[in-house]
């Protein structure tokens, strides 16, 4: 880490952005031709989200987007990463696009461009059209082909103005929180289905990449955002090292193996052979998945600490992915998760920027020459306005400082990191945690929907303006 008195300087071309996702901010769930997604269904199911919260209104970005874009411009952001609501664009997940749905995104993109902000589109951020889930969802192979059709429709509509594209956001969460532990939509708890979902998400990425390239200018950049995990063993004991390998395969290798290298880890296939025979992998799939990428997006929050399971222990699984009687880690009954020591965010996630540096250097080695972006990184705290209506969040500033320092150190160590998207632009619907957890650098009063930049937003704006990471007291 740099000395506190020495400002850290980033390359002049470094991209400073923020990220959101459609279901978390848009609201307007019945506007135009939009139909329910799996998150509409899940969040309206009693007991699935904190306090029964849902995204029907969220923060009303659908109507307030001009205000939100103006705020981004005020903060000096270079780029804004947002996702498309699949069921707003293609209500049944099949057939022609609904132009009224595409028109919203056309207006949003035009508004961003008019303020000099680069749009980065994520095609899928977990909100599968409910009609496709009713037909079997991601465990069904056909869903990958439906995604490719959807990708082509959006690419045709926006590819002339949007240069930066992400196929999927965090497919690990879609597969394993959605179909194994059930803490995310659609709330299923079937280990075999989760592994099939993982493969078909990989296939969707490959097919979607090809579909985008078939309809967009060659200058456009296509990537994927993976929530890669820095998995660490408690000790160097062979049993603990084996446990870490199992979790690394499921957290990382199940996606970057086929996407970057055209193969699943053999150790993953072996560890899960009692759950599935992997017959969902059809000849030619790995070639379809292994499409050349223009960059890779990494989402990072906290590392994982694991060991071989202690037969005498009955402690809850401390993996940070919600409470469930069902594990999101198929085939790992012999692995135990531990709380990483150190200061924690409101999510209970340990603050450890070294994990971000570790992952950036790992992908620098594994995919040499592939540009990297940090597409999500941020922290939830119990933010509240002071009597004057201002929101001070020094903990978040310290968090951002630490992780941006880790990014700059990775650049100095040879990683080709081109940009950083803070999570999140504003407080929003935080999935099964509802509105209890606030990740935004902009505070949202959920009663009035008034937006108030927090002190972290002003700090981040100064970093974006100068390209320098100033010292922070106590850091």
PDB file of C-alpha atoms in Angstrom, residues 43-223:
ATOM      1  CA  UNK A  43     -39.912 -10.944  -4.485  1.00  0.00           C
ATOM      2  CA  UNK A  44     -43.701 -11.156  -4.311  1.00  0.00           C
ATOM      3  CA  UNK A  45     -43.507 -14.603  -2.704  1.00  0.00           C
ATOM      4  CA  UNK A  46     -43.914 -14.263   1.087  1.00  0.00           C
ATOM      5  CA  UNK A  47     -40.724 -14.832   3.046  1.00  0.00           C
ATOM      6  CA  UNK A  48     -38.311 -14.549   0.145  1.00  0.00           C
ATOM      7  CA  UNK A  49     -37.081 -10.970   0.684  1.00  0.00           C
ATOM      8  CA  UNK A  50     -36.455  -8.762   3.698  1.00  0.00           C
ATOM      9  CA  UNK A  51     -39.704  -7.200   4.888  1.00  0.00           C
ATOM     10  CA  UNK A  52     -41.432  -8.408   1.716  1.00  0.00           C
ATOM     11  CA  UNK A  53     -39.620  -5.768  -0.338  1.00  0.00           C
ATOM     12  CA  UNK A  54     -39.844  -5.863  -4.132  1.00  0.00           C
ATOM     13  CA  UNK A  55     -38.828  -3.827  -7.170  1.00  0.00           C
ATOM     14  CA  UNK A  56     -42.224  -2.599  -8.338  1.00  0.00           C
ATOM     15  CA  UNK A  57     -41.107   1.009  -7.870  1.00  0.00           C
ATOM     16  CA  UNK A  58     -37.490   0.513  -6.796  1.00  0.00           C
ATOM     17  CA  UNK A  59     -35.985   4.020  -7.204  1.00  0.00           C
ATOM     18  CA  UNK A  60     -38.139   4.842 -10.257  1.00  0.00           C
ATOM     19  CA  UNK A  61     -35.180   5.220 -12.604  1.00  0.00           C
ATOM     20  CA  UNK A  62     -37.504   4.424 -15.524  1.00  0.00           C
ATOM     21  CA  UNK A  63     -39.096   7.848 -15.083  1.00  0.00           C
ATOM     22  CA  UNK A  64     -36.238   9.683 -13.388  1.00  0.00           C
ATOM     23  CA  UNK A  65     -33.390   8.681 -15.694  1.00  0.00           C
ATOM     24  CA  UNK A  66     -32.759  12.279 -16.946  1.00  0.00           C
ATOM     25  CA  UNK A  67     -32.232  13.377 -13.329  1.00  0.00           C
ATOM     26  CA  UNK A  68     -29.971  10.395 -12.683  1.00  0.00           C
ATOM     27  CA  UNK A  69     -27.871  10.987 -15.791  1.00  0.00           C
ATOM     28  CA  UNK A  70     -27.504  14.653 -14.866  1.00  0.00           C
ATOM     29  CA  UNK A  71     -26.259  13.520 -11.461  1.00  0.00           C
ATOM     30  CA  UNK A  72     -23.719  11.194 -13.092  1.00  0.00           C
ATOM     31  CA  UNK A  73     -22.485  14.118 -15.177  1.00  0.00           C
ATOM     32  CA  UNK A  74     -22.261  16.305 -12.069  1.00  0.00           C
ATOM     33  CA  UNK A  75     -20.075  13.630 -10.466  1.00  0.00           C
ATOM     34  CA  UNK A  76     -17.855  13.544 -13.544  1.00  0.00           C
ATOM     35  CA  UNK A  77     -18.352   9.873 -14.378  1.00  0.00           C
ATOM     36  CA  UNK A  78     -16.791   8.676 -17.630  1.00  0.00           C
ATOM     37  CA  UNK A  79     -19.012   5.615 -17.928  1.00  0.00           C
ATOM     38  CA  UNK A  80     -22.231   4.080 -16.665  1.00  0.00           C
ATOM     39  CA  UNK A  81     -22.838   0.339 -16.601  1.00  0.00           C
ATOM     40  CA  UNK A  82     -26.511  -0.668 -16.581  1.00  0.00           C
ATOM     41  CA  UNK A  83     -28.471  -3.765 -17.512  1.00  0.00           C
ATOM     42  CA  UNK A  84     -31.343  -4.348 -19.904  1.00  0.00           C
ATOM     43  CA  UNK A  85     -34.594  -5.818 -18.582  1.00  0.00           C
ATOM     44  CA  UNK A  86     -35.062  -8.841 -20.844  1.00  0.00           C
ATOM     45  CA  UNK A  87     -38.826  -8.964 -20.257  1.00  0.00           C
ATOM     46  CA  UNK A  88     -39.147  -5.251 -21.054  1.00  0.00           C
ATOM     47  CA  UNK A  89     -37.545  -5.826 -24.452  1.00  0.00           C
ATOM     48  CA  UNK A  90     -38.834  -9.324 -25.253  1.00  0.00           C
ATOM     49  CA  UNK A  91     -41.824  -9.948 -22.982  1.00  0.00           C
ATOM     50  CA  UNK A  92     -42.080 -13.729 -23.343  1.00  0.00           C
ATOM     51  CA  UNK A  93     -38.372 -14.296 -23.927  1.00  0.00           C
ATOM     52  CA  UNK A  94     -39.199 -15.215 -27.512  1.00  0.00           C
ATOM     53  CA  UNK A  95     -40.145 -13.529 -30.751  1.00  0.00           C
ATOM     54  CA  UNK A  96     -39.710  -9.959 -31.945  1.00  0.00           C
ATOM     55  CA  UNK A  97     -38.612  -7.106 -29.747  1.00  0.00           C
ATOM     56  CA  UNK A  98     -41.137  -4.788 -28.138  1.00  0.00           C
ATOM     57  CA  UNK A  99     -40.160  -1.405 -29.540  1.00  0.00           C
ATOM     58  CA  UNK A 100     -41.686   0.442 -26.584  1.00  0.00           C
ATOM     59  CA  UNK A 101     -39.238  -1.411 -24.353  1.00  0.00           C
ATOM     60  CA  UNK A 102     -36.250  -0.762 -26.587  1.00  0.00           C
ATOM     61  CA  UNK A 103     -37.257   2.886 -26.835  1.00  0.00           C
ATOM     62  CA  UNK A 104     -36.605   3.373 -23.116  1.00  0.00           C
ATOM     63  CA  UNK A 105     -33.040   2.168 -23.541  1.00  0.00           C
ATOM     64  CA  UNK A 106     -32.590   4.237 -26.690  1.00  0.00           C
ATOM     65  CA  UNK A 107     -33.602   7.332 -24.699  1.00  0.00           C
ATOM     66  CA  UNK A 108     -31.285   6.394 -21.839  1.00  0.00           C
ATOM     67  CA  UNK A 109     -28.319   5.826 -24.156  1.00  0.00           C
ATOM     68  CA  UNK A 110     -28.956   9.108 -25.970  1.00  0.00           C
ATOM     69  CA  UNK A 111     -29.165  10.942 -22.642  1.00  0.00           C
ATOM     70  CA  UNK A 112     -25.853   9.439 -21.533  1.00  0.00           C
ATOM     71  CA  UNK A 113     -24.112  10.282 -24.783  1.00  0.00           C
ATOM     72  CA  UNK A 114     -25.425  13.859 -24.686  1.00  0.00           C
ATOM     73  CA  UNK A 115     -23.656  14.249 -21.324  1.00  0.00           C
ATOM     74  CA  UNK A 116     -20.419  12.687 -22.549  1.00  0.00           C
ATOM     75  CA  UNK A 117     -20.911   9.466 -20.556  1.00  0.00           C
ATOM     76  CA  UNK A 118     -20.020   6.115 -22.171  1.00  0.00           C
ATOM     77  CA  UNK A 119     -22.845   3.565 -21.833  1.00  0.00           C
ATOM     78  CA  UNK A 120     -21.838   0.015 -20.895  1.00  0.00           C
ATOM     79  CA  UNK A 121     -24.678  -2.454 -21.453  1.00  0.00           C
ATOM     80  CA  UNK A 122     -25.074  -5.671 -19.477  1.00  0.00           C
ATOM     81  CA  UNK A 123     -27.538  -7.927 -21.263  1.00  0.00           C
ATOM     82  CA  UNK A 124     -28.384 -10.189 -18.332  1.00  0.00           C
ATOM     83  CA  UNK A 125     -28.363  -9.258 -14.656  1.00  0.00           C
ATOM     84  CA  UNK A 126     -30.462 -12.107 -13.228  1.00  0.00           C
ATOM     85  CA  UNK A 127     -33.988 -11.097 -14.376  1.00  0.00           C
ATOM     86  CA  UNK A 128     -34.999 -14.007 -16.608  1.00  0.00           C
ATOM     87  CA  UNK A 129     -38.487 -13.602 -18.140  1.00  0.00           C
ATOM     88  CA  UNK A 130     -40.867 -15.688 -16.031  1.00  0.00           C
ATOM     89  CA  UNK A 131     -42.182 -17.358 -19.183  1.00  0.00           C
ATOM     90  CA  UNK A 132     -38.747 -18.880 -19.779  1.00  0.00           C
ATOM     91  CA  UNK A 133     -38.487 -20.060 -16.184  1.00  0.00           C
ATOM     92  CA  UNK A 134     -41.889 -21.683 -16.573  1.00  0.00           C
ATOM     93  CA  UNK A 135     -40.413 -23.571 -19.524  1.00  0.00           C
ATOM     94  CA  UNK A 136     -37.550 -24.826 -17.336  1.00  0.00           C
ATOM     95  CA  UNK A 137     -35.258 -21.815 -16.938  1.00  0.00           C
ATOM     96  CA  UNK A 138     -31.474 -21.983 -17.126  1.00  0.00           C
ATOM     97  CA  UNK A 139     -31.264 -25.742 -16.496  1.00  0.00           C
ATOM     98  CA  UNK A 140     -32.863 -26.105 -19.964  1.00  0.00           C
ATOM     99  CA  UNK A 141     -30.597 -25.835 -22.992  1.00  0.00           C
ATOM    100  CA  UNK A 142     -33.143 -23.874 -25.012  1.00  0.00           C
ATOM    101  CA  UNK A 143     -32.773 -20.878 -22.665  1.00  0.00           C
ATOM    102  CA  UNK A 144     -29.258 -20.286 -23.997  1.00  0.00           C
ATOM    103  CA  UNK A 145     -30.591 -20.027 -27.544  1.00  0.00           C
ATOM    104  CA  UNK A 146     -33.365 -17.704 -26.428  1.00  0.00           C
ATOM    105  CA  UNK A 147     -30.675 -15.505 -24.882  1.00  0.00           C
ATOM    106  CA  UNK A 148     -28.779 -15.384 -28.162  1.00  0.00           C
ATOM    107  CA  UNK A 149     -31.911 -14.208 -29.985  1.00  0.00           C
ATOM    108  CA  UNK A 150     -32.464 -11.547 -27.328  1.00  0.00           C
ATOM    109  CA  UNK A 151     -28.815 -10.427 -27.551  1.00  0.00           C
ATOM    110  CA  UNK A 152     -29.166  -9.989 -31.301  1.00  0.00           C
ATOM    111  CA  UNK A 153     -32.298  -7.853 -30.894  1.00  0.00           C
ATOM    112  CA  UNK A 154     -30.608  -5.528 -28.411  1.00  0.00           C
ATOM    113  CA  UNK A 155     -27.382  -5.426 -30.405  1.00  0.00           C
ATOM    114  CA  UNK A 156     -29.285  -4.402 -33.530  1.00  0.00           C
ATOM    115  CA  UNK A 157     -31.086  -1.631 -31.637  1.00  0.00           C
ATOM    116  CA  UNK A 158     -28.187  -0.150 -29.662  1.00  0.00           C
ATOM    117  CA  UNK A 159     -24.984  -1.381 -31.268  1.00  0.00           C
ATOM    118  CA  UNK A 160     -24.526   1.774 -33.325  1.00  0.00           C
ATOM    119  CA  UNK A 161     -24.275   3.902 -30.151  1.00  0.00           C
ATOM    120  CA  UNK A 162     -23.065   1.561 -27.405  1.00  0.00           C
ATOM    121  CA  UNK A 163     -19.480   0.347 -27.740  1.00  0.00           C
ATOM    122  CA  UNK A 164     -19.058  -1.553 -24.466  1.00  0.00           C
ATOM    123  CA  UNK A 165     -21.083  -4.727 -23.853  1.00  0.00           C
ATOM    124  CA  UNK A 166     -21.297  -7.390 -21.151  1.00  0.00           C
ATOM    125  CA  UNK A 167     -23.159 -10.631 -21.875  1.00  0.00           C
ATOM    126  CA  UNK A 168     -23.806 -11.837 -18.323  1.00  0.00           C
ATOM    127  CA  UNK A 169     -23.375 -10.462 -14.841  1.00  0.00           C
ATOM    128  CA  UNK A 170     -22.217 -12.906 -12.175  1.00  0.00           C
ATOM    129  CA  UNK A 171     -23.498 -16.159 -13.687  1.00  0.00           C
ATOM    130  CA  UNK A 172     -22.387 -17.886 -10.469  1.00  0.00           C
ATOM    131  CA  UNK A 173     -25.220 -16.170  -8.604  1.00  0.00           C
ATOM    132  CA  UNK A 174     -27.733 -17.008 -11.330  1.00  0.00           C
ATOM    133  CA  UNK A 175     -26.805 -20.692 -11.271  1.00  0.00           C
ATOM    134  CA  UNK A 176     -26.013 -21.472  -7.677  1.00  0.00           C
ATOM    135  CA  UNK A 177     -27.974 -18.953  -5.600  1.00  0.00           C
ATOM    136  CA  UNK A 178     -30.928 -19.308  -7.951  1.00  0.00           C
ATOM    137  CA  UNK A 179     -31.013 -23.083  -8.432  1.00  0.00           C
ATOM    138  CA  UNK A 180     -28.980 -24.640  -5.575  1.00  0.00           C
ATOM    139  CA  UNK A 181     -29.420 -22.642  -2.344  1.00  0.00           C
ATOM    140  CA  UNK A 182     -32.620 -20.905  -3.468  1.00  0.00           C
ATOM    141  CA  UNK A 183     -31.831 -17.551  -1.839  1.00  0.00           C
ATOM    142  CA  UNK A 184     -32.156 -15.819  -5.229  1.00  0.00           C
ATOM    143  CA  UNK A 185     -34.811 -16.121  -7.892  1.00  0.00           C
ATOM    144  CA  UNK A 186     -36.201 -18.491  -8.992  1.00  0.00           C
ATOM    145  CA  UNK A 187     -35.624 -20.008  -5.553  1.00  0.00           C
ATOM    146  CA  UNK A 188     -35.011 -23.613  -6.572  1.00  0.00           C
ATOM    147  CA  UNK A 189     -32.878 -26.025  -4.517  1.00  0.00           C
ATOM    148  CA  UNK A 190     -31.687 -28.687  -6.943  1.00  0.00           C
ATOM    149  CA  UNK A 191     -27.891 -29.222  -7.101  1.00  0.00           C
ATOM    150  CA  UNK A 192     -27.996 -30.986 -10.472  1.00  0.00           C
ATOM    151  CA  UNK A 193     -30.155 -28.232 -11.949  1.00  0.00           C
ATOM    152  CA  UNK A 194     -27.659 -25.631 -10.717  1.00  0.00           C
ATOM    153  CA  UNK A 195     -24.779 -27.306 -12.548  1.00  0.00           C
ATOM    154  CA  UNK A 196     -26.854 -27.586 -15.714  1.00  0.00           C
ATOM    155  CA  UNK A 197     -27.739 -23.906 -15.310  1.00  0.00           C
ATOM    156  CA  UNK A 198     -24.051 -23.034 -15.053  1.00  0.00           C
ATOM    157  CA  UNK A 199     -23.314 -24.804 -18.321  1.00  0.00           C
ATOM    158  CA  UNK A 200     -26.227 -23.231 -20.142  1.00  0.00           C
ATOM    159  CA  UNK A 201     -25.227 -19.777 -18.863  1.00  0.00           C
ATOM    160  CA  UNK A 202     -21.786 -20.437 -20.325  1.00  0.00           C
ATOM    161  CA  UNK A 203     -23.417 -21.498 -23.577  1.00  0.00           C
ATOM    162  CA  UNK A 204     -25.600 -18.383 -23.527  1.00  0.00           C
ATOM    163  CA  UNK A 205     -22.485 -16.251 -23.138  1.00  0.00           C
ATOM    164  CA  UNK A 206     -20.832 -17.863 -26.142  1.00  0.00           C
ATOM    165  CA  UNK A 207     -23.913 -17.793 -28.344  1.00  0.00           C
ATOM    166  CA  UNK A 208     -24.733 -14.245 -27.240  1.00  0.00           C
ATOM    167  CA  UNK A 209     -21.218 -13.069 -28.023  1.00  0.00           C
ATOM    168  CA  UNK A 210     -21.479 -14.476 -31.540  1.00  0.00           C
ATOM    169  CA  UNK A 211     -24.941 -12.948 -31.986  1.00  0.00           C
ATOM    170  CA  UNK A 212     -23.716  -9.514 -30.942  1.00  0.00           C
ATOM    171  CA  UNK A 213     -20.727  -9.697 -33.265  1.00  0.00           C
ATOM    172  CA  UNK A 214     -22.994 -10.604 -36.169  1.00  0.00           C
ATOM    173  CA  UNK A 215     -24.974  -7.358 -35.929  1.00  0.00           C
ATOM    174  CA  UNK A 216     -22.634  -4.764 -34.397  1.00  0.00           C
ATOM    175  CA  UNK A 217     -19.703  -2.707 -35.667  1.00  0.00           C
ATOM    176  CA  UNK A 218     -16.330  -4.392 -35.264  1.00  0.00           C
ATOM    177  CA  UNK A 219     -15.157  -1.543 -33.009  1.00  0.00           C
ATOM    178  CA  UNK A 220     -17.505  -2.646 -30.219  1.00  0.00           C
ATOM    179  CA  UNK A 221     -16.083  -4.424 -27.196  1.00  0.00           C
ATOM    180  CA  UNK A 222     -17.692  -7.567 -25.749  1.00  0.00           C
ATOM    181  CA  UNK A 223     -16.952  -8.946 -22.280  1.00  0.00           C
TER     182      UNK A 223
END
